[in-house]
RNA sequence: GAGCGCGUAGCUCAGGUGGUAGAGCAACGCACUUUUAAUGCGUGGGUCCUGGGUUCGAGUCCCAGCGCGCUCACCA
């Protein structure tokens, strides 16, 4: 537990102080304190009260808090109490608290919890302060607090010891208060619109509803492997089949994939389903929902993310293909047209206008690995690529090779192009709609374009926050889509869907036309709090456990 | 998974070109009855992330590993 002999000695020293406090007649770990006010209530009520008002109508208070600063000054002294993120100064003087009270004051350390009674006044410099009559010891900080001015700055320590981070850094606390406000606002919206909040299994025999690698676990009594869910989607739609026309769930999903500033292995998603709605209805709903939540949380629809001001009430919409065309940088080559997206042949010949055919083909002839890093290396591009064009070229090359090899469809190629060309430009709220069928195994096809589906994602701050579609409700088509996914699974795509017979059976009882959407709560909170890393909006982000040297030695023995 | 950066006292940080480790806060002692990053005087505190190597000598240079961050890949 101790980081050092220094900490050990501080701990021991404070045990001595506890003994002395006990000798003064104070219980060292009392079980309550009868406060008359919270510090927040005092600040709210008396922050504007003048010195004269406080003298004329003496306000007696009993308050408690953690000592965040202590300044002894001979036969008097100050301390700053913090409670629920709110601070208030107290003033302790020997002639007011008496000798035993002042003895206790001298035994206090930064971080201790105390309660005091007294009355409010303003100091010479005007600070609202409790003039203490009695001190009650509540709990001791046995370990030293971080530096009082800079706080706890080391990001690793902040994540690993969030309990310290939270009481040292007020802005951290604020983020999690806002996160709670996001959840509250979301629940309010959906409750008011007649949605039922439900909870579906986190442990699933088949991890479906998204393309991702699941965590595996095991149930001993049943002796079966189970997966932590990657999405609640398939269960929620079963509920709509069951007649719960409007349902939502806010809970964790688990994906056994990389960790980054935008990905934590467990993350919170709001997912909702609305019978008789389609993706157009959900686009409209989304454009109402996000600014509403922003108003509830921040009191404004404006937010600053990565130094850019974002207005969450101003939305733009593009189809995926429009977005590629719109955000295409002509310095990289001729802008594509809708016709270029028609089929594999047209997309290939357009890519040949960007990258010479002999280069595109050379690598296939050499039979090299076509995973992006290898493509990049083959093209003489260092990793990571030094600029956007090099990265784009690598992606186009990659798409081209896989199309030549019949490994992907034109739709998958277009989806990859979209990510490479457009995603980083989607800072202001943007809906991207009409996705390729090939990357959307659970979405309903567009009636006039069967290779495309009624699906959209919305982006803010350069990353995806939500994903929605008109749900595929034809069980025969759904079965075929699953079979197709199984094929991709066999070709090595570990994230392709597994067959879920029971889900197909549920659809066979009739799912009404339904729109469904998932919204990443962590990412929305990032945008609303200006947090650049998802770890800053998750209380305990996953960290590799620290192995102490002693433990490491013990394990190797 | 790859590239780059960082790792020095409990905390925040200094430590040109290699020469026995420093400051502030925190801690301990003393003084101080309206301070607020209180002040003044004094004291203690370090496996310089770990393990190798080069060298007469490594916090500093080299190699390997560990942890964290950022970027990329994957993904929401």
Coordinates of C-alpha atoms (C1' of nucleotides) in Angstrom, one line a residue:
Chain A
X1 CA 0.0 0.0 0.0
X2 CA 2.8 2.4 0.8
X3 CA 4.7 4.0 -2.1
X4 CA 7.7 4.6 0.1
X5 CA 9.2 4.8 3.5
X6 CA 8.2 8.4 3.5
X7 CA 4.5 7.4 3.2
X8 CA 5.0 4.7 5.9
X9 CA 6.5 7.3 8.2
X10 CA 3.7 9.8 7.6
X11 CA 1.1 7.0 8.2
X12 CA 2.8 6.1 11.5
X13 CA 3.0 9.7 12.5
X14 CA -0.6 10.2 11.9
X15 CA -1.5 7.2 13.9
X16 CA 0.3 8.9 16.8
X17 CA -1.8 12.0 16.2
X18 CA -4.9 9.9 16.3
X19 CA -3.9 8.6 19.7
X20 CA -3.4 12.2 20.9
X21 CA -6.8 13.2 19.5
X22 CA -8.3 10.3 21.4
X23 CA -6.5 11.4 24.5
X24 CA -8.1 14.8 24.1
X25 CA -11.5 13.0 24.4
X26 CA -12.5 12.9 20.8
X27 CA -13.7 9.6 19.2
X28 CA -11.3 9.1 16.2
X29 CA -13.8 7.6 13.8
X30 CA -17.2 8.9 14.9
X31 CA -20.2 7.7 12.9
X32 CA -22.0 10.9 12.2
X33 CA -22.1 14.6 12.4
X34 CA -25.2 16.7 12.7
X35 CA -24.8 19.5 10.2
X36 CA -27.3 22.3 9.9
X37 CA -26.1 23.3 6.4
X38 CA -24.2 21.9 3.5
X39 CA -21.4 24.1 2.3
X40 CA -23.2 24.5 -1.0
X41 CA -26.3 25.8 0.9
X42 CA -24.2 28.3 2.8
X43 CA -22.6 29.6 -0.4
X44 CA -25.9 29.9 -2.1
X45 CA -27.5 31.8 0.7
X46 CA -24.7 34.0 2.1
X47 CA -22.2 34.5 -0.7
X48 CA -23.6 38.0 -1.2
X49 CA -24.3 38.8 2.5
X50 CA -22.3 41.8 3.7
X51 CA -20.1 41.9 6.7
X52 CA -22.6 44.2 8.5
X53 CA -25.6 41.9 7.8
X54 CA -23.7 38.9 9.2
X55 CA -22.9 40.9 12.3
X56 CA -26.4 42.2 12.9
X57 CA -28.2 38.8 12.3
X58 CA -25.7 36.3 13.5
X59 CA -26.0 33.0 11.5
X60 CA -25.1 29.9 13.5
X61 CA -24.0 26.9 11.4
X62 CA -22.8 23.4 11.9
X63 CA -20.9 22.2 8.8
X64 CA -18.5 19.5 7.8
X65 CA -15.9 18.9 5.1
X66 CA -12.4 17.8 4.2
X67 CA -9.5 20.2 5.0
X68 CA -8.0 21.3 1.7
X69 CA -5.8 24.0 3.1
X70 CA -4.7 24.8 6.6
X71 CA -2.8 27.9 7.8
X72 CA -1.9 28.0 11.5
X73 CA -0.9 31.3 12.8
X74 CA 0.2 31.1 16.4
X75 CA -2.8 31.1 18.7
X76 CA -5.3 31.2 15.8
X77 CA -5.5 29.7 12.3
X78 CA -7.5 29.1 9.2
X79 CA -8.6 26.1 7.3
X80 CA -10.5 25.6 4.1
X81 CA -13.2 22.9 4.1
X82 CA -14.4 21.2 1.0
X83 CA -17.7 19.3 0.7
X84 CA -19.2 18.0 -2.5
X85 CA -16.8 20.2 -4.5
X86 CA -17.7 23.4 -2.6
X87 CA -15.3 25.2 -0.4
X88 CA -15.7 27.3 2.7
X89 CA -13.1 28.8 5.0
X90 CA -13.1 28.5 8.7
X91 CA -11.4 30.5 11.4
X92 CA -10.2 28.9 14.6
X93 CA -8.9 31.0 17.5
X94 CA -7.7 29.9 20.9
X95 CA -10.0 32.2 22.9
X96 CA -13.0 31.0 21.0
X97 CA -12.5 27.2 21.0
X98 CA -10.6 27.0 24.2
X99 CA -7.4 25.1 25.0
X100 CA -8.6 21.6 24.2
X101 CA -10.3 22.7 21.0
X102 CA -7.1 24.4 19.9
X103 CA -5.0 21.4 20.8
X104 CA -7.2 19.4 18.3
X105 CA -6.8 22.1 15.6
X106 CA -3.0 21.7 15.9
X107 CA -3.3 18.0 15.3
X108 CA -5.2 18.4 12.1
X109 CA -3.7 17.7 8.7
X110 CA -4.6 18.5 5.1
X111 CA -7.2 16.0 4.0
X112 CA -8.7 15.4 7.4
X113 CA -12.5 15.5 7.7
X114 CA -13.9 17.7 10.5
X115 CA -17.1 19.2 11.6
X116 CA -17.4 22.7 13.1
X117 CA -20.0 24.8 14.8
X118 CA -19.8 28.6 14.8
X119 CA -21.1 31.7 13.1
X120 CA -20.6 33.3 9.7
X121 CA -18.5 36.4 9.3
X122 CA -16.3 38.1 6.7
X123 CA -12.6 38.4 7.2
X124 CA -10.7 41.6 6.7
X125 CA -10.2 40.6 3.0
X126 CA -13.9 39.9 2.7
X127 CA -14.0 36.2 2.6
X128 CA -17.0 34.4 3.9
X129 CA -15.8 32.4 6.9
X130 CA -17.1 30.3 9.8
X131 CA -15.9 31.7 13.1
X132 CA -15.5 28.4 14.9
X133 CA -16.9 27.7 18.4
X134 CA -16.4 23.9 18.5
X135 CA -14.4 21.5 16.5
X136 CA -15.4 17.8 15.9
X137 CA -12.9 15.4 14.5
X138 CA -14.4 13.1 11.9
X139 CA -11.7 11.2 10.0
X140 CA -8.0 11.4 9.2
X141 CA -6.1 11.4 6.0
X142 CA -3.3 9.0 6.8
X143 CA -1.5 9.7 3.6
X144 CA -0.3 13.1 2.3
X145 CA -2.3 14.9 -0.3
X146 CA -0.8 15.9 -3.6
X147 CA 0.7 19.4 -4.1
X148 CA -2.0 22.0 -3.2
X149 CA -1.3 24.4 -6.0
X150 CA -0.8 22.1 -9.1
X151 CA -3.0 19.3 -7.8
X152 CA -2.6 15.8 -9.2
X153 CA -1.4 16.3 -12.8
X154 CA 0.1 12.9 -13.7
X155 CA -2.6 11.4 -16.0
X156 CA -1.7 7.9 -15.0
X157 CA -2.1 8.6 -11.3
X158 CA -5.3 10.5 -12.0
X159 CA -6.9 7.5 -13.7
X160 CA -5.5 4.9 -11.3
X161 CA -6.3 6.9 -8.1
X162 CA -9.5 8.6 -9.3
X163 CA -10.5 9.0 -5.6
X164 CA -7.6 11.5 -5.2
X165 CA -8.2 13.1 -8.6
X166 CA -11.8 13.8 -7.7
X167 CA -11.2 15.7 -4.5
X168 CA -8.1 17.5 -5.8
X169 CA -9.3 18.7 -9.2
X170 CA -12.7 20.5 -9.3
X171 CA -12.9 20.3 -13.1
X172 CA -12.8 16.5 -13.0
X173 CA -15.7 16.4 -10.6
X174 CA -17.6 18.8 -12.9
X175 CA -17.2 16.3 -15.9
X176 CA -18.8 13.5 -14.0
X177 CA -21.6 15.8 -12.7
X178 CA -22.3 16.6 -16.3
X179 CA -22.1 13.0 -17.3
X180 CA -24.9 12.3 -14.8
X181 CA -26.8 15.2 -16.3
X182 CA -26.5 13.7 -19.8
X183 CA -28.0 10.5 -18.6
X184 CA -30.8 12.3 -16.7
X185 CA -31.7 14.4 -19.7
X186 CA -31.7 11.3 -22.0
X187 CA -34.0 9.5 -19.7
X188 CA -36.3 12.5 -19.4
X189 CA -36.6 12.7 -23.2
X190 CA -37.4 9.1 -23.8
X191 CA -39.7 8.7 -20.7
X192 CA -41.7 11.7 -21.9
X193 CA -42.0 10.2 -25.3
X194 CA -43.5 7.0 -24.0
X195 CA -40.4 4.8 -24.1
X196 CA -40.0 2.1 -21.6
X197 CA -36.5 1.7 -20.0
X198 CA -35.5 -1.9 -20.0
X199 CA -32.4 -4.1 -19.2
X200 CA -31.4 -6.9 -21.5
X201 CA -28.7 -9.5 -21.0
X202 CA -25.1 -8.4 -20.7
X203 CA -24.0 -12.1 -20.9
X204 CA -25.2 -13.5 -24.2
X205 CA -24.7 -17.0 -25.8
X206 CA -24.3 -15.2 -29.2
X207 CA -22.7 -11.8 -29.2
X208 CA -24.7 -10.0 -31.9
X209 CA -25.9 -6.6 -33.0
X210 CA -22.6 -5.1 -34.0
X211 CA -19.4 -5.9 -35.7
X212 CA -16.9 -6.4 -32.9
X213 CA -14.8 -8.9 -31.0
X214 CA -16.5 -9.9 -27.8
X215 CA -15.1 -10.8 -24.4
X216 CA -15.7 -14.5 -23.4
X217 CA -16.7 -15.7 -20.0
X218 CA -17.8 -19.0 -18.5
X219 CA -20.8 -20.0 -16.4
X220 CA -19.7 -22.9 -14.2
X221 CA -23.0 -24.5 -13.2
X222 CA -24.2 -24.6 -16.7
X223 CA -20.7 -25.2 -18.0
X224 CA -21.2 -22.9 -21.0
X225 CA -19.2 -20.1 -22.5
X226 CA -21.0 -16.8 -22.7
X227 CA -20.0 -13.5 -24.3
X228 CA -20.2 -10.1 -22.7
X229 CA -22.5 -8.2 -25.1
X230 CA -21.2 -6.0 -27.8
X231 CA -24.7 -4.5 -28.3
X232 CA -28.2 -4.9 -26.8
X233 CA -29.7 -4.5 -30.3
X234 CA -31.1 -8.0 -31.0
X235 CA -32.7 -8.3 -27.6
X236 CA -34.3 -4.9 -27.8
X237 CA -35.9 -5.7 -31.1
X238 CA -37.2 -9.0 -29.7
X239 CA -39.0 -6.7 -27.2
X240 CA -40.5 -4.7 -30.0
X241 CA -41.8 -8.0 -31.4
X242 CA -43.2 -8.6 -28.0
X243 CA -45.3 -5.4 -28.2
X244 CA -43.0 -3.0 -26.2
X245 CA -43.3 -0.6 -29.1
X246 CA -40.9 2.0 -27.6
X247 CA -38.0 0.8 -25.6
X248 CA -34.6 2.1 -24.6
X249 CA -31.7 0.8 -22.7
X250 CA -28.7 2.7 -21.2
X251 CA -25.9 0.4 -20.3
X252 CA -22.5 -0.9 -20.9
X253 CA -21.2 -2.7 -24.0
X254 CA -18.0 -4.6 -24.1
X255 CA -15.7 -4.8 -27.1
X256 CA -12.4 -6.7 -27.0
X257 CA -10.6 -4.3 -29.2
X258 CA -8.0 -1.6 -29.1
X259 CA -7.9 1.2 -26.6
X260 CA -7.6 4.8 -27.7
X261 CA -8.7 8.3 -26.9
X262 CA -12.1 7.3 -28.4
X263 CA -12.3 3.7 -27.3
X264 CA -12.6 2.0 -23.9
X265 CA -13.2 -1.7 -23.7
X266 CA -16.4 -1.0 -21.8
X267 CA -18.5 1.9 -22.8
X268 CA -22.0 3.2 -22.2
X269 CA -24.5 3.2 -25.0
X270 CA -28.0 4.5 -25.2
X271 CA -30.0 2.3 -27.6
X272 CA -33.7 2.9 -28.4
X273 CA -36.3 1.4 -30.7
X274 CA -39.5 3.0 -31.9
X275 CA -42.1 1.0 -33.8
X276 CA -43.6 2.6 -36.9
X277 CA -40.7 4.9 -37.3
X278 CA -38.0 4.9 -40.0
X279 CA -34.6 6.4 -40.3
X280 CA -35.9 9.8 -41.4
X281 CA -37.9 10.0 -38.2
X282 CA -34.8 9.2 -36.2
X283 CA -32.8 11.8 -38.0
X284 CA -35.3 14.4 -37.0
X285 CA -35.4 13.0 -33.4
X286 CA -31.6 13.1 -33.2
X287 CA -31.5 16.8 -34.3
X288 CA -33.9 17.6 -31.5
X289 CA -32.4 15.3 -28.9
X290 CA -28.8 16.4 -29.0
X291 CA -29.4 20.2 -28.6
X292 CA -32.0 19.4 -25.9
X293 CA -29.4 17.4 -23.9
X294 CA -26.8 20.1 -24.4
X295 CA -29.2 22.7 -23.0
X296 CA -30.0 20.5 -20.0
X297 CA -26.4 19.9 -19.3
X298 CA -24.7 23.1 -20.2
X299 CA -27.5 25.6 -20.6
X300 CA -26.3 26.2 -24.2
X301 CA -26.1 24.3 -27.5
X302 CA -22.6 25.6 -28.0
X303 CA -19.5 23.7 -26.9
X304 CA -15.8 23.9 -27.5
X305 CA -14.0 20.7 -28.5
X306 CA -10.4 20.6 -29.6
X307 CA -10.4 24.4 -29.6
X308 CA -13.2 24.5 -32.2
X309 CA -16.6 25.9 -31.3
X310 CA -19.4 23.5 -32.1
X311 CA -23.1 24.4 -32.3
X312 CA -25.1 21.4 -31.5
X313 CA -28.3 22.9 -32.8
X314 CA -26.9 23.4 -36.4
X315 CA -26.9 20.2 -38.4
X316 CA -26.0 19.2 -41.9
X317 CA -26.9 16.0 -43.8
X318 CA -25.1 14.2 -46.5
X319 CA -25.5 10.8 -48.0
X320 CA -22.3 8.8 -47.7
X321 CA -21.6 9.2 -51.4
X322 CA -22.3 12.9 -51.3
X323 CA -19.9 13.3 -48.4
X324 CA -17.1 11.7 -50.2
X325 CA -17.7 14.0 -53.2
X326 CA -18.2 17.0 -51.0
X327 CA -15.1 16.6 -48.9
X328 CA -12.8 15.3 -51.6
X329 CA -9.6 17.3 -51.8
X330 CA -8.9 17.9 -55.5
X331 CA -5.2 18.1 -54.9
X332 CA -5.3 14.4 -54.3
X333 CA -6.8 13.8 -57.8
X334 CA -10.0 14.2 -59.8
X335 CA -13.2 14.5 -57.7
X336 CA -15.3 11.4 -57.9
X337 CA -18.9 11.5 -59.2
X338 CA -22.0 9.5 -58.4
X339 CA -21.4 7.4 -61.5
X340 CA -18.0 6.3 -60.2
X341 CA -19.7 4.7 -57.2
X342 CA -22.0 2.6 -59.4
X343 CA -20.1 -0.7 -59.3
X344 CA -16.7 -2.3 -58.9
X345 CA -15.7 -1.6 -62.4
X346 CA -16.5 2.1 -62.2
X347 CA -14.8 2.6 -58.8
X348 CA -11.7 0.7 -60.0
X349 CA -11.3 2.9 -63.1
X350 CA -11.7 6.0 -61.0
X351 CA -9.0 4.8 -58.5
X352 CA -6.8 4.2 -61.6
X353 CA -7.1 8.0 -62.3
X354 CA -5.6 8.7 -58.8
X355 CA -2.9 6.0 -58.7
X356 CA -1.1 4.7 -61.8
X357 CA -2.3 1.3 -62.7
X358 CA 1.2 -0.2 -62.8
X359 CA 1.7 0.7 -59.2
X360 CA -1.7 -0.7 -58.2
X361 CA -1.0 -3.9 -60.0
X362 CA 2.6 -4.3 -59.1
X363 CA 1.8 -5.1 -55.5
X364 CA -0.7 -7.7 -56.4
X365 CA 1.7 -9.4 -58.7
X366 CA 4.3 -9.5 -56.0
X367 CA 1.7 -11.1 -53.8
X368 CA 2.4 -9.0 -50.8
X369 CA 0.3 -8.7 -47.7
X370 CA -2.4 -6.1 -48.3
X371 CA -3.1 -5.1 -44.8
X372 CA -2.7 -1.3 -44.7
X373 CA 0.8 -1.1 -43.0
X374 CA 2.2 -3.5 -45.6
X375 CA 0.6 -1.6 -48.4
X376 CA 2.0 1.6 -47.0
X377 CA 5.5 0.1 -46.8
X378 CA 5.2 -1.3 -50.3
X379 CA 4.3 2.2 -51.5
X380 CA 7.4 3.6 -49.7
X381 CA 5.2 5.4 -47.1
X382 CA 6.4 5.4 -43.5
X383 CA 3.9 4.6 -40.8
X384 CA 2.0 6.6 -39.9
X385 CA 1.7 8.2 -43.3
X386 CA 3.1 11.8 -43.2
X387 CA 0.1 13.4 -44.7
X388 CA -3.5 13.0 -45.7
X389 CA -2.8 12.2 -49.3
X390 CA -0.4 9.4 -48.6
X391 CA -2.9 7.9 -46.2
X392 CA -5.6 8.3 -48.7
X393 CA -3.5 6.7 -51.4
X394 CA -2.8 3.8 -49.1
X395 CA -6.5 3.3 -48.5
X396 CA -7.4 3.6 -52.1
X397 CA -4.7 1.1 -53.0
X398 CA -5.9 -1.2 -50.3
X399 CA -9.5 -1.0 -51.5
X400 CA -8.4 -1.5 -55.1
X401 CA -6.4 -4.7 -54.3
X402 CA -9.2 -6.2 -52.3
X403 CA -11.8 -5.4 -55.0
X404 CA -9.5 -7.1 -57.6
X405 CA -9.3 -10.1 -55.4
X406 CA -13.0 -10.1 -54.9
X407 CA -12.6 -9.8 -51.2
X408 CA -14.8 -6.8 -50.8
X409 CA -17.8 -5.3 -52.6
X410 CA -18.1 -1.9 -54.0
X411 CA -20.1 -0.9 -51.0
X412 CA -17.4 -1.9 -48.5
X413 CA -14.9 0.0 -50.7
X414 CA -17.1 3.1 -50.6
X415 CA -17.5 2.9 -46.8
X416 CA -13.7 2.7 -46.4
X417 CA -13.3 5.7 -48.7
X418 CA -15.8 7.7 -46.7
X419 CA -13.8 7.1 -43.5
X420 CA -10.6 8.1 -45.2
X421 CA -12.0 11.2 -47.0
X422 CA -14.8 12.6 -45.0
X423 CA -14.7 11.6 -41.3
X424 CA -12.1 14.0 -40.0
X425 CA -14.1 16.9 -41.5
X426 CA -17.2 16.1 -39.6
X427 CA -16.6 18.5 -36.7
X428 CA -19.9 20.3 -36.8
X429 CA -23.0 18.0 -36.2
X430 CA -23.5 16.0 -39.3
X431 CA -25.7 13.2 -40.3
X432 CA -24.3 10.8 -42.9
X433 CA -27.1 8.6 -44.4
X434 CA -27.6 5.8 -46.9
X435 CA -25.0 3.2 -46.2
X436 CA -23.8 0.3 -48.3
X437 CA -25.8 -2.9 -47.8
X438 CA -22.6 -4.8 -47.4
X439 CA -21.6 -3.2 -44.1
X440 CA -25.2 -3.2 -42.7
X441 CA -26.5 -6.7 -42.0
X442 CA -29.4 -5.6 -39.8
X443 CA -30.7 -2.6 -41.8
X444 CA -33.6 -2.4 -44.3
X445 CA -32.8 -1.8 -47.9
X446 CA -33.7 1.4 -49.8
X447 CA -36.7 0.5 -52.0
X448 CA -35.2 2.2 -55.0
X449 CA -31.5 1.1 -54.5
X450 CA -31.3 -2.4 -53.1
X451 CA -27.5 -2.2 -52.7
X452 CA -28.0 0.6 -50.2
X453 CA -29.8 0.6 -46.8
X454 CA -31.8 3.1 -44.8
X455 CA -29.1 3.8 -42.2
X456 CA -27.3 6.8 -40.9
X457 CA -24.5 7.7 -38.5
X458 CA -24.1 11.1 -36.9
X459 CA -20.7 12.7 -36.3
X460 CA -19.6 15.5 -34.0
X461 CA -16.0 16.7 -33.3
X462 CA -14.6 14.4 -36.0
X463 CA -15.9 11.1 -34.7
X464 CA -19.0 9.0 -34.7
X465 CA -21.5 9.4 -31.9
X466 CA -24.5 7.5 -33.1
X467 CA -25.7 4.9 -35.5
X468 CA -29.3 4.3 -36.6
X469 CA -31.4 2.6 -39.2
X470 CA -34.7 1.3 -40.3
X471 CA -34.6 -2.2 -38.9
X472 CA -34.7 -5.1 -41.3
X473 CA -37.9 -7.0 -40.3
X474 CA -38.1 -9.6 -43.1
X475 CA -37.0 -12.8 -41.4
X476 CA -36.1 -14.5 -44.8
X477 CA -33.9 -11.6 -45.8
X478 CA -32.4 -11.5 -42.3
X479 CA -31.5 -15.2 -42.4
X480 CA -29.8 -14.6 -45.8
X481 CA -27.8 -11.7 -44.4
X482 CA -26.7 -13.8 -41.5
X483 CA -25.6 -16.5 -43.9
X484 CA -23.6 -13.9 -45.9
X485 CA -22.0 -12.8 -42.6
X486 CA -21.1 -16.5 -41.9
X487 CA -19.3 -16.5 -45.2
X488 CA -17.3 -13.5 -44.3
X489 CA -16.5 -15.1 -40.9
X490 CA -15.2 -18.1 -42.8
X491 CA -13.0 -15.8 -44.9
X492 CA -11.4 -14.7 -41.6
X493 CA -13.5 -11.7 -40.6
X494 CA -13.6 -12.3 -36.8
X495 CA -16.1 -9.4 -36.4
X496 CA -18.7 -10.7 -38.8
X497 CA -22.1 -11.6 -37.3
X498 CA -22.9 -15.1 -36.1
X499 CA -26.2 -16.7 -37.0
X500 CA -28.8 -16.0 -34.4
X501 CA -31.6 -18.4 -35.1
X502 CA -33.8 -17.2 -32.2
X503 CA -33.6 -13.7 -33.5
X504 CA -34.8 -14.8 -36.9
X505 CA -37.5 -16.7 -35.2
X506 CA -38.5 -13.6 -33.3
X507 CA -38.7 -11.6 -36.5
X508 CA -40.8 -14.5 -37.9
X509 CA -43.6 -13.6 -35.5
X510 CA -43.6 -10.1 -37.0
X511 CA -41.5 -7.0 -36.2
X512 CA -43.5 -3.9 -37.1
X513 CA -41.6 -1.3 -39.2
X514 CA -39.2 0.0 -36.6
X515 CA -36.4 2.5 -36.3
X516 CA -33.5 2.0 -33.9
X517 CA -30.6 4.0 -32.8
X518 CA -27.5 3.8 -30.6
X519 CA -25.8 6.8 -29.1
X520 CA -22.4 6.7 -27.4
X521 CA -22.9 8.3 -24.1
X522 CA -19.2 8.6 -23.3
X523 CA -18.4 10.3 -26.6
X524 CA -21.4 12.7 -26.2
X525 CA -20.1 13.5 -22.8
X526 CA -16.7 14.2 -24.3
X527 CA -18.2 16.7 -26.7
X528 CA -20.3 18.4 -24.0
X529 CA -17.4 18.7 -21.6
X530 CA -14.6 19.4 -24.1
X531 CA -12.8 16.2 -23.0
X532 CA -10.3 15.0 -25.6
X533 CA -9.9 11.5 -24.2
X534 CA -12.7 9.1 -23.4
X535 CA -10.8 8.2 -20.2
X536 CA -11.5 11.7 -19.0
X537 CA -15.3 10.9 -19.0
X538 CA -15.0 7.4 -17.5
X539 CA -14.4 7.2 -13.8
X540 CA -12.2 4.2 -13.8
X541 CA -10.9 3.6 -17.3
X542 CA -9.2 0.3 -17.9
X543 CA -5.5 0.4 -17.1
X544 CA -3.0 -2.3 -17.1
X545 CA -2.6 -3.5 -13.5
X546 CA 0.6 -2.2 -12.0
X547 CA 3.0 -5.0 -10.8
X548 CA 5.0 -3.9 -7.9
X549 CA 8.7 -5.0 -8.0
X550 CA 8.2 -7.1 -4.8
X551 CA 5.2 -8.9 -6.4
X552 CA 7.1 -9.4 -9.6
X553 CA 9.9 -11.0 -7.7
X554 CA 7.5 -13.1 -5.7
X555 CA 5.8 -14.3 -8.9
X556 CA 9.1 -15.2 -10.6
X557 CA 10.1 -17.4 -7.7
Chain B
rG1 C1' -0.4 -4.3 -33.3
rA2 C1' 3.2 -0.1 -35.2
rG3 C1' 5.7 4.8 -34.7
rC4 C1' 7.0 8.9 -31.6
rG5 C1' 7.4 11.1 -26.6
rC6 C1' 7.7 10.7 -21.3
rG7 C1' 9.3 8.1 -16.5
rU8 C1' 14.2 12.2 -11.0
rA9 C1' 11.5 13.1 -3.2
rG10 C1' 4.4 11.8 -1.3
rC11 C1' 3.0 15.9 -5.2
rU12 C1' 4.7 19.7 -9.1
rC13 C1' 9.1 20.1 -11.6
rA14 C1' 14.8 21.6 -12.5
rG15 C1' 19.2 18.8 -13.5
rG16 C1' 24.3 22.2 -21.3
rU17 C1' 28.5 18.5 -23.9
rG18 C1' 29.1 11.9 -18.4
rG19 C1' 32.3 13.7 -12.6
rU20 C1' 29.2 11.5 -5.5
rA21 C1' 21.3 14.5 -6.9
rG22 C1' 18.3 20.1 -6.4
rA23 C1' 13.9 23.6 -5.7
rG24 C1' 8.8 24.6 -4.2
rC25 C1' 4.7 22.3 -1.9
rA26 C1' 3.8 18.4 1.6
rA27 C1' 6.2 16.4 6.4
rC28 C1' 8.8 17.4 11.3
rG29 C1' 10.5 21.5 15.0
rC30 C1' 10.2 26.8 16.5
rA31 C1' 7.8 31.9 16.1
rC32 C1' 3.3 34.4 14.7
rU33 C1' -4.8 35.8 17.1
rU34 C1' -8.2 38.2 10.1
rU35 C1' -4.7 34.4 6.7
rU36 C1' -5.8 32.7 1.7
rA37 C1' -0.1 29.5 -3.3
rA38 C1' 0.2 33.0 4.5
rU39 C1' 5.3 34.4 6.3
rG40 C1' 10.3 33.7 8.7
rC41 C1' 14.1 30.3 10.8
rG42 C1' 15.7 25.2 11.2
rU43 C1' 15.5 19.6 10.1
rG44 C1' 14.6 15.0 7.7
rG45 C1' 13.2 12.6 3.1
rG46 C1' 15.8 9.6 -3.3
rU47 C1' 16.3 1.4 -5.8
rC48 C1' 16.9 8.9 -10.5
rC49 C1' 10.9 3.0 -13.8
rU50 C1' 13.6 -2.2 -14.1
rG51 C1' 17.7 -5.1 -16.0
rG52 C1' 22.0 -5.4 -18.8
rG53 C1' 26.2 -2.8 -21.5
rU54 C1' 30.0 1.2 -22.6
rU55 C1' 33.3 3.9 -19.2
rC56 C1' 38.1 5.1 -14.2
rG57 C1' 33.1 7.1 -13.4
rA58 C1' 26.0 6.8 -15.9
rG59 C1' 20.1 10.5 -13.7
rU60 C1' 22.9 11.8 -18.3
rC61 C1' 25.4 7.5 -23.6
rC62 C1' 23.8 2.3 -25.9
rC63 C1' 20.5 -2.2 -25.7
rA64 C1' 16.3 -4.9 -23.8
rG65 C1' 12.0 -4.8 -20.9
rC66 C1' 7.8 -2.4 -18.0
rG67 C1' 4.2 1.6 -17.4
rC68 C1' 1.8 5.9 -19.3
rG69 C1' 0.6 9.5 -23.1
rC70 C1' -0.1 10.9 -28.2
rU71 C1' -0.6 9.5 -33.4
rC72 C1' -1.8 5.5 -36.7
rA73 C1' -4.4 0.7 -37.4
rC74 C1' -9.1 -1.7 -35.5
rC75 C1' -13.6 0.1 -33.8
rA76 C1' -18.6 3.1 -31.5

